[in-house]
mmCIF file of N, CA, C and O in Angstrom:
data_model
loop_
_atom_site.group_PDB
_atom_site.id
_atom_site.type_symbol
_atom_site.label_atom_id
_atom_site.label_comp_id
_atom_site.label_asym_id
_atom_site.label_seq_id
_atom_site.Cartn_x
_atom_site.Cartn_y
_atom_site.Cartn_z
ATOM 1 N N MET A 1 128.587 -3.057 16.906
ATOM 2 C CA MET A 1 129.020 -3.692 18.034
ATOM 3 C C MET A 1 128.932 -5.434 17.917
ATOM 4 O O MET A 1 127.807 -5.651 17.418
ATOM 5 N N THR A 2 130.033 -5.612 18.078
ATOM 6 C CA THR A 2 129.648 -7.354 17.622
ATOM 7 C C THR A 2 130.179 -8.285 19.353
ATOM 8 O O THR A 2 130.659 -9.196 19.250
ATOM 9 N N GLN A 3 129.976 -7.763 19.919
ATOM 10 C CA GLN A 3 129.993 -8.701 20.626
ATOM 11 C C GLN A 3 129.128 -9.456 21.590
ATOM 12 O O GLN A 3 128.589 -9.404 21.178
ATOM 13 N N GLN A 4 129.805 -10.272 22.220
ATOM 14 C CA GLN A 4 129.253 -12.208 22.032
ATOM 15 C C GLN A 4 128.955 -11.195 23.954
ATOM 16 O O GLN A 4 129.364 -11.445 24.600
ATOM 17 N N LEU A 5 127.314 -12.303 23.911
ATOM 18 C CA LEU A 5 126.664 -12.504 24.906
ATOM 19 C C LEU A 5 126.905 -13.638 25.752
ATOM 20 O O LEU A 5 126.532 -14.728 25.063
ATOM 21 N N THR A 6 126.702 -13.742 27.026
ATOM 22 C CA THR A 6 126.919 -14.825 27.970
ATOM 23 C C THR A 6 124.637 -15.250 27.769
ATOM 24 O O THR A 6 123.760 -14.513 27.238
ATOM 25 N N ALA A 7 124.330 -16.567 27.730
ATOM 26 C CA ALA A 7 122.860 -17.214 28.041
ATOM 27 C C ALA A 7 122.238 -16.329 28.758
ATOM 28 O O ALA A 7 120.739 -15.452 28.636
ATOM 29 N N ASN A 8 122.710 -15.581 29.844
ATOM 30 C CA ASN A 8 122.294 -15.630 31.109
ATOM 31 C C ASN A 8 121.998 -13.754 30.441
ATOM 32 O O ASN A 8 120.826 -12.937 30.529
ATOM 33 N N ASP A 9 122.932 -13.081 29.582
ATOM 34 C CA ASP A 9 122.684 -11.340 29.290
ATOM 35 C C ASP A 9 121.398 -11.702 27.856
ATOM 36 O O ASP A 9 121.086 -10.383 27.609
ATOM 37 N N GLU A 10 121.342 -12.785 27.022
ATOM 38 C CA GLU A 10 120.379 -13.451 26.216
ATOM 39 C C GLU A 10 119.393 -12.930 26.167
ATOM 40 O O GLU A 10 118.547 -12.628 26.256
ATOM 41 N N LEU A 11 118.987 -13.825 27.777
ATOM 42 C CA LEU A 11 117.960 -13.788 28.375
ATOM 43 C C LEU A 11 117.411 -12.809 29.256
ATOM 44 O O LEU A 11 116.519 -12.355 28.770
ATOM 45 N N VAL A 12 117.787 -11.859 29.745
ATOM 46 C CA VAL A 12 118.311 -10.643 30.299
ATOM 47 C C VAL A 12 117.626 -9.688 28.570
ATOM 48 O O VAL A 12 116.784 -9.333 29.081
ATOM 49 N N SER A 13 117.764 -9.339 28.434
ATOM 50 C CA SER A 13 117.716 -8.897 26.494
ATOM 51 C C SER A 13 116.778 -8.769 25.910
ATOM 52 O O SER A 13 115.283 -8.217 25.229
ATOM 53 N N ASP A 14 116.167 -10.230 26.292
ATOM 54 C CA ASP A 14 114.982 -11.637 25.915
ATOM 55 C C ASP A 14 114.075 -10.594 27.056
ATOM 56 O O ASP A 14 112.727 -9.960 26.637
ATOM 57 N N VAL A 15 114.124 -10.332 27.995
ATOM 58 C CA VAL A 15 112.644 -10.147 28.680
ATOM 59 C C VAL A 15 112.357 -8.874 28.893
ATOM 60 O O VAL A 15 111.669 -8.141 28.815
ATOM 61 N N VAL A 16 113.953 -7.489 28.107
ATOM 62 C CA VAL A 16 113.477 -6.486 28.321
ATOM 63 C C VAL A 16 112.703 -6.323 26.876
ATOM 64 O O VAL A 16 112.105 -5.012 26.845
ATOM 65 N N ALA A 17 113.184 -6.487 26.092
ATOM 66 C CA ALA A 17 112.811 -6.605 24.823
ATOM 67 C C ALA A 17 111.430 -6.924 25.362
ATOM 68 O O ALA A 17 109.609 -6.280 24.283
ATOM 69 N N CYS A 18 110.877 -7.848 25.788
ATOM 70 C CA CYS A 18 109.520 -8.357 25.999
ATOM 71 C C CYS A 18 108.633 -6.954 26.465
ATOM 72 O O CYS A 18 107.935 -6.795 26.704
ATOM 73 N N GLN A 19 109.196 -6.183 27.931
ATOM 74 C CA GLN A 19 108.538 -5.289 28.617
ATOM 75 C C GLN A 19 108.836 -3.949 27.570
ATOM 76 O O GLN A 19 107.671 -3.918 27.323
ATOM 77 N N LEU A 20 108.984 -4.246 26.316
ATOM 78 C CA LEU A 20 109.268 -2.559 25.609
ATOM 79 C C LEU A 20 107.747 -2.392 25.095
ATOM 80 O O LEU A 20 106.621 -2.052 24.475
ATOM 81 N N VAL A 21 108.182 -4.166 24.460
ATOM 82 C CA VAL A 21 107.214 -4.577 23.960
ATOM 83 C C VAL A 21 105.276 -4.340 24.123
ATOM 84 O O VAL A 21 104.476 -3.451 23.884
ATOM 85 N N ILE A 22 105.206 -5.423 25.543
ATOM 86 C CA ILE A 22 104.014 -4.832 26.550
ATOM 87 C C ILE A 22 103.952 -3.492 26.699
ATOM 88 O O ILE A 22 102.907 -3.013 26.420
ATOM 89 N N LYS A 23 105.049 -3.008 26.479
ATOM 90 C CA LYS A 23 104.295 -0.954 27.355
ATOM 91 C C LYS A 23 103.096 -0.266 26.569
ATOM 92 O O LYS A 23 103.176 0.327 25.897
ATOM 93 N N GLN A 24 104.731 -0.424 24.519
ATOM 94 C CA GLN A 24 103.486 -0.060 23.809
ATOM 95 C C GLN A 24 102.213 -0.698 23.920
ATOM 96 O O GLN A 24 100.875 -0.365 23.234
ATOM 97 N N ILE A 25 102.462 -1.739 23.601
ATOM 98 C CA ILE A 25 100.415 -2.883 24.077
ATOM 99 C C ILE A 25 99.274 -1.617 24.374
ATOM 100 O O ILE A 25 98.819 -1.299 24.412
ATOM 101 N N LEU A 26 100.216 -1.716 25.775
ATOM 102 C CA LEU A 26 99.076 -1.359 26.521
ATOM 103 C C LEU A 26 98.947 -0.152 26.630
ATOM 104 O O LEU A 26 97.660 0.685 26.426
ATOM 105 N N ASP A 27 99.985 0.726 26.213
ATOM 106 C CA ASP A 27 99.839 1.758 26.432
ATOM 107 C C ASP A 27 98.888 2.162 24.637
ATOM 108 O O ASP A 27 97.458 3.248 24.526
ATOM 109 N N VAL A 28 98.819 1.281 23.730
ATOM 110 C CA VAL A 28 97.539 1.297 22.863
ATOM 111 C C VAL A 28 96.361 0.558 23.157
ATOM 112 O O VAL A 28 95.316 1.162 23.011
ATOM 113 N N ILE A 29 96.465 -0.141 23.642
ATOM 114 C CA ILE A 29 95.330 -0.044 25.106
ATOM 115 C C ILE A 29 94.624 0.716 25.517
ATOM 116 O O ILE A 29 93.560 0.995 25.535
ATOM 117 N N ASP A 30 95.404 1.352 26.629
ATOM 118 C CA ASP A 30 95.169 2.127 27.163
ATOM 119 C C ASP A 30 94.213 3.424 26.259
ATOM 120 O O ASP A 30 92.500 4.100 26.941
ATOM 121 N N VAL A 31 94.106 3.536 25.114
ATOM 122 C CA VAL A 31 93.191 3.963 24.449
ATOM 123 C C VAL A 31 92.441 4.042 23.176
ATOM 124 O O VAL A 31 91.671 4.949 23.874
ATOM 125 N N ILE A 32 92.392 2.315 23.002
ATOM 126 C CA ILE A 32 91.139 1.740 22.370
ATOM 127 C C ILE A 32 90.482 1.535 23.281
ATOM 128 O O ILE A 32 89.480 1.225 22.405
ATOM 129 N N ALA A 33 90.842 1.558 24.513
ATOM 130 C CA ALA A 33 89.562 -0.449 25.579
ATOM 131 C C ALA A 33 88.974 0.082 25.839
ATOM 132 O O ALA A 33 89.122 1.070 27.044
ATOM 133 N N PRO A 34 88.228 -0.096 25.682
ATOM 134 C CA PRO A 34 87.005 0.835 27.159
ATOM 135 C C PRO A 34 87.299 0.758 28.858
ATOM 136 O O PRO A 34 87.818 -1.443 28.474
ATOM 137 N N VAL A 35 87.112 0.847 29.791
ATOM 138 C CA VAL A 35 87.005 0.527 31.339
ATOM 139 C C VAL A 35 86.320 -0.815 31.007
ATOM 140 O O VAL A 35 86.944 -2.004 31.879
ATOM 141 N N GLU A 36 85.826 -1.267 30.891
ATOM 142 C CA GLU A 36 85.151 -2.767 30.435
ATOM 143 C C GLU A 36 85.984 -3.677 30.404
ATOM 144 O O GLU A 36 86.709 -5.239 30.470
ATOM 145 N N VAL A 37 86.460 -4.125 29.331
ATOM 146 C CA VAL A 37 87.737 -4.366 28.322
ATOM 147 C C VAL A 37 88.531 -4.880 29.161
ATOM 148 O O VAL A 37 89.516 -5.178 29.509
ATOM 149 N N ARG A 38 89.116 -3.596 29.727
ATOM 150 C CA ARG A 38 91.287 -3.858 30.331
ATOM 151 C C ARG A 38 90.674 -4.829 31.623
ATOM 152 O O ARG A 38 90.838 -5.235 31.944
ATOM 153 N N GLU A 39 89.142 -4.332 32.358
ATOM 154 C CA GLU A 39 88.988 -5.138 33.914
ATOM 155 C C GLU A 39 88.449 -6.440 33.747
ATOM 156 O O GLU A 39 88.709 -7.313 34.511
ATOM 157 N N LYS A 40 88.710 -6.740 32.047
ATOM 158 C CA LYS A 40 87.971 -8.457 32.349
ATOM 159 C C LYS A 40 89.410 -8.641 31.592
ATOM 160 O O LYS A 40 89.821 -9.733 32.393
ATOM 161 N N MET A 41 90.641 -7.804 31.002
ATOM 162 C CA MET A 41 91.767 -8.220 31.408
ATOM 163 C C MET A 41 92.444 -8.848 32.153
ATOM 164 O O MET A 41 92.836 -10.112 32.364
ATOM 165 N N ALA A 42 91.860 -8.618 33.181
ATOM 166 C CA ALA A 42 92.939 -8.339 34.628
ATOM 167 C C ALA A 42 92.079 -9.620 35.480
ATOM 168 O O ALA A 42 92.914 -10.694 35.901
ATOM 169 N N THR A 43 90.935 -9.254 35.674
ATOM 170 C CA THR A 43 89.219 -10.979 36.092
ATOM 171 C C THR A 43 90.015 -12.310 35.335
ATOM 172 O O THR A 43 90.261 -12.712 35.878
ATOM 173 N N GLN A 44 90.184 -12.219 33.230
ATOM 174 C CA GLN A 44 90.750 -13.470 32.992
ATOM 175 C C GLN A 44 91.570 -14.148 33.693
ATOM 176 O O GLN A 44 92.241 -14.898 33.776
ATOM 177 N N LEU A 45 93.096 -13.403 33.560
ATOM 178 C CA LEU A 45 93.514 -13.444 33.809
ATOM 179 C C LEU A 45 93.834 -14.026 36.016
ATOM 180 O O LEU A 45 94.219 -15.027 36.809
ATOM 181 N N ARG A 46 92.931 -13.124 37.200
ATOM 182 C CA ARG A 46 92.640 -13.837 38.637
ATOM 183 C C ARG A 46 91.974 -14.796 38.031
ATOM 184 O O ARG A 46 92.591 -15.969 39.589
ATOM 185 N N SER A 47 91.095 -15.428 37.164
ATOM 186 C CA SER A 47 90.420 -17.145 37.484
ATOM 187 C C SER A 47 91.744 -17.959 36.956
ATOM 188 O O SER A 47 91.309 -19.321 36.700
ATOM 189 N N ILE A 48 92.756 -18.061 35.864
ATOM 190 C CA ILE A 48 92.981 -19.003 36.410
ATOM 191 C C ILE A 48 93.982 -19.909 36.959
ATOM 192 O O ILE A 48 93.593 -19.744 38.331
ATOM 193 N N ASP A 49 93.379 -21.370 37.510
ATOM 194 C CA ASP A 49 93.145 -21.440 38.529
ATOM 195 C C ASP A 49 94.319 -23.103 38.293
ATOM 196 O O ASP A 49 94.901 -23.537 38.082
ATOM 197 N N PHE A 50 94.863 -22.883 39.530
ATOM 198 C CA PHE A 50 96.295 -23.033 39.905
ATOM 199 C C PHE A 50 96.523 -24.241 40.020
ATOM 200 O O PHE A 50 97.317 -24.579 40.335
ATOM 201 N N THR A 51 95.423 -23.903 41.249
ATOM 202 C CA THR A 51 95.242 -26.220 41.516
ATOM 203 C C THR A 51 95.265 -26.579 40.641
ATOM 204 O O THR A 51 96.353 -28.987 40.786
ATOM 205 N N GLY A 52 94.115 -26.779 38.903
ATOM 206 C CA GLY A 52 94.296 -27.626 38.094
ATOM 207 C C GLY A 52 95.104 -27.497 36.827
ATOM 208 O O GLY A 52 95.235 -28.561 36.513
ATOM 209 N N ASN A 53 95.996 -26.432 36.700
ATOM 210 C CA ASN A 53 96.963 -26.465 35.386
ATOM 211 C C ASN A 53 98.704 -26.889 36.522
ATOM 212 O O ASN A 53 98.480 -25.933 37.157
ATOM 213 N N SER A 54 98.670 -27.516 35.605
ATOM 214 C CA SER A 54 100.302 -28.118 35.643
ATOM 215 C C SER A 54 101.767 -26.808 35.400
ATOM 216 O O SER A 54 102.511 -27.740 36.237
ATOM 217 N N ALA A 55 101.088 -25.903 34.360
ATOM 218 C CA ALA A 55 101.930 -24.447 34.820
ATOM 219 C C ALA A 55 101.968 -23.963 35.838
ATOM 220 O O ALA A 55 103.059 -22.998 36.037
ATOM 221 N N ALA A 56 100.963 -24.114 36.745
ATOM 222 C CA ALA A 56 100.557 -23.336 37.396
ATOM 223 C C ALA A 56 101.373 -24.029 38.645
ATOM 224 O O ALA A 56 102.371 -22.741 39.527
ATOM 225 N N VAL A 57 101.824 -25.242 38.180
ATOM 226 C CA VAL A 57 103.128 -25.408 39.300
ATOM 227 C C VAL A 57 104.925 -24.614 39.408
ATOM 228 O O VAL A 57 105.002 -24.247 40.236
ATOM 229 N N ASP A 58 104.497 -24.222 38.305
ATOM 230 C CA ASP A 58 106.115 -23.502 38.071
ATOM 231 C C ASP A 58 105.649 -22.212 39.162
ATOM 232 O O ASP A 58 105.054 -20.923 38.563
ATOM 233 N N PRO A 59 106.538 -21.767 40.186
ATOM 234 C CA PRO A 59 106.754 -20.780 40.942
ATOM 235 C C PRO A 59 107.023 -19.264 40.084
ATOM 236 O O PRO A 59 106.301 -18.283 40.032
ATOM 237 N N VAL A 60 107.873 -19.940 38.911
ATOM 238 C CA VAL A 60 107.994 -18.229 37.383
ATOM 239 C C VAL A 60 107.020 -17.563 36.913
ATOM 240 O O VAL A 60 106.493 -16.760 36.932
ATOM 241 N N THR A 61 106.291 -18.788 36.769
ATOM 242 C CA THR A 61 105.055 -18.801 35.786
ATOM 243 C C THR A 61 103.904 -18.486 37.035
ATOM 244 O O THR A 61 103.058 -17.078 36.068
ATOM 245 N N ARG A 62 103.233 -18.799 38.073
ATOM 246 C CA ARG A 62 102.331 -17.604 38.948
ATOM 247 C C ARG A 62 103.060 -16.663 39.207
ATOM 248 O O ARG A 62 102.363 -15.944 39.027
ATOM 249 N N ARG A 63 104.550 -16.911 39.933
ATOM 250 C CA ARG A 63 104.662 -14.691 39.835
ATOM 251 C C ARG A 63 104.473 -14.417 38.525
ATOM 252 O O ARG A 63 104.047 -12.930 39.165
ATOM 253 N N ALA A 64 104.565 -14.665 37.650
ATOM 254 C CA ALA A 64 103.825 -13.517 35.595
ATOM 255 C C ALA A 64 102.731 -13.552 35.976
ATOM 256 O O ALA A 64 102.761 -11.938 35.922
ATOM 257 N N VAL A 65 102.229 -14.500 36.571
ATOM 258 C CA VAL A 65 100.539 -13.704 35.771
ATOM 259 C C VAL A 65 100.050 -13.130 37.058
ATOM 260 O O VAL A 65 99.667 -11.949 36.556
ATOM 261 N N GLN A 66 100.466 -13.127 38.749
ATOM 262 C CA GLN A 66 101.482 -11.746 39.088
ATOM 263 C C GLN A 66 101.081 -10.514 39.379
ATOM 264 O O GLN A 66 100.352 -9.240 39.203
ATOM 265 N N LYS A 67 102.220 -10.801 38.437
ATOM 266 C CA LYS A 67 103.132 -9.392 38.652
ATOM 267 C C LYS A 67 102.187 -8.724 36.593
ATOM 268 O O LYS A 67 101.458 -7.854 36.882
ATOM 269 N N ALA A 68 101.630 -10.217 36.201
ATOM 270 C CA ALA A 68 100.871 -9.111 34.798
ATOM 271 C C ALA A 68 99.429 -8.014 35.670
ATOM 272 O O ALA A 68 98.939 -7.614 34.728
ATOM 273 N N ILE A 69 98.672 -9.490 36.201
ATOM 274 C CA ILE A 69 96.981 -8.553 36.925
ATOM 275 C C ILE A 69 98.011 -7.080 37.685
ATOM 276 O O ILE A 69 97.337 -6.089 37.200
ATOM 277 N N ALA A 70 99.109 -7.641 38.322
ATOM 278 C CA ALA A 70 99.946 -5.666 38.938
ATOM 279 C C ALA A 70 100.264 -4.526 37.637
ATOM 280 O O ALA A 70 99.094 -3.692 38.388
ATOM 281 N N LEU A 71 100.196 -5.294 36.637
ATOM 282 C CA LEU A 71 100.796 -4.120 35.505
ATOM 283 C C LEU A 71 99.067 -3.547 35.039
ATOM 284 O O LEU A 71 99.080 -2.761 34.753
ATOM 285 N N ILE A 72 98.080 -4.874 35.194
ATOM 286 C CA ILE A 72 97.578 -4.170 34.347
ATOM 287 C C ILE A 72 96.321 -2.992 35.309
ATOM 288 O O ILE A 72 95.974 -1.939 35.110
ATOM 289 N N GLU A 73 96.612 -3.461 36.490
ATOM 290 C CA GLU A 73 95.211 -3.067 37.309
ATOM 291 C C GLU A 73 96.176 -1.054 37.437
ATOM 292 O O GLU A 73 95.931 -0.212 37.957
ATOM 293 N N LEU A 74 97.682 -1.261 37.889
ATOM 294 C CA LEU A 74 97.939 -0.629 37.567
ATOM 295 C C LEU A 74 98.222 0.454 36.787
ATOM 296 O O LEU A 74 97.964 1.860 36.629
ATOM 297 N N LYS A 75 98.596 -0.088 35.591
ATOM 298 C CA LYS A 75 98.632 0.608 34.549
ATOM 299 C C LYS A 75 97.187 1.281 34.228
ATOM 300 O O LYS A 75 97.046 2.656 33.924
ATOM 301 N N PHE A 76 96.383 0.942 34.657
ATOM 302 C CA PHE A 76 95.023 1.742 33.543
ATOM 303 C C PHE A 76 93.869 1.448 35.003
ATOM 304 O O PHE A 76 92.541 1.981 35.240
ATOM 305 N N THR A 77 93.873 1.287 36.263
ATOM 306 C CA THR A 77 93.751 2.328 37.751
ATOM 307 C C THR A 77 93.850 3.551 37.340
ATOM 308 O O THR A 77 95.157 4.123 37.312
ATOM 309 N N PRO A 78 93.195 4.479 38.040
ATOM 310 C CA PRO A 78 93.307 6.047 37.105
ATOM 311 C C PRO A 78 93.602 6.353 38.838
ATOM 312 O O PRO A 78 93.581 6.474 40.097
ATOM 313 N N GLN A 79 94.470 7.279 38.692
ATOM 314 C CA GLN A 79 95.648 7.930 39.256
ATOM 315 C C GLN A 79 94.722 8.436 40.582
ATOM 316 O O GLN A 79 95.360 8.269 41.936
ATOM 317 N N GLY A 80 93.194 9.434 41.082
ATOM 318 C CA GLY A 80 92.586 9.163 42.652
ATOM 319 C C GLY A 80 91.783 8.404 42.996
ATOM 320 O O GLY A 80 91.958 8.464 43.968
ATOM 321 N N GLU A 81 92.346 7.020 41.736
ATOM 322 C CA GLU A 81 91.750 5.653 42.398
ATOM 323 C C GLU A 81 93.229 4.912 43.028
ATOM 324 O O GLU A 81 92.878 3.423 43.910
ATOM 325 N N ALA A 82 94.288 5.314 42.523
ATOM 326 C CA ALA A 82 95.798 4.077 43.177
ATOM 327 C C ALA A 82 96.179 4.063 44.865
ATOM 328 O O ALA A 82 95.587 4.928 45.521
ATOM 329 N N HIS A 83 95.436 2.971 45.332
ATOM 330 C CA HIS A 83 96.411 3.237 46.594
ATOM 331 C C HIS A 83 98.200 3.516 47.030
ATOM 332 O O HIS A 83 98.655 3.161 46.689
#
């Protein structure tokens, strides 16, 4: 298939590819990392200082960090504890 993709289609395919890789990484972490390590991952993301970080001014970056925290918490919250 040699279909030419638009720039937007390429961007979307990049995002989907990243999501697939992230899913695989999270599955591995779920198996090998103790709960303390997983909690530290979310805590490190939460500790980003958006007031002093120039990248944090970007709403896309800020939203990406929020989504990353939610993904880690969703992935690693035991079923009985999920809200």
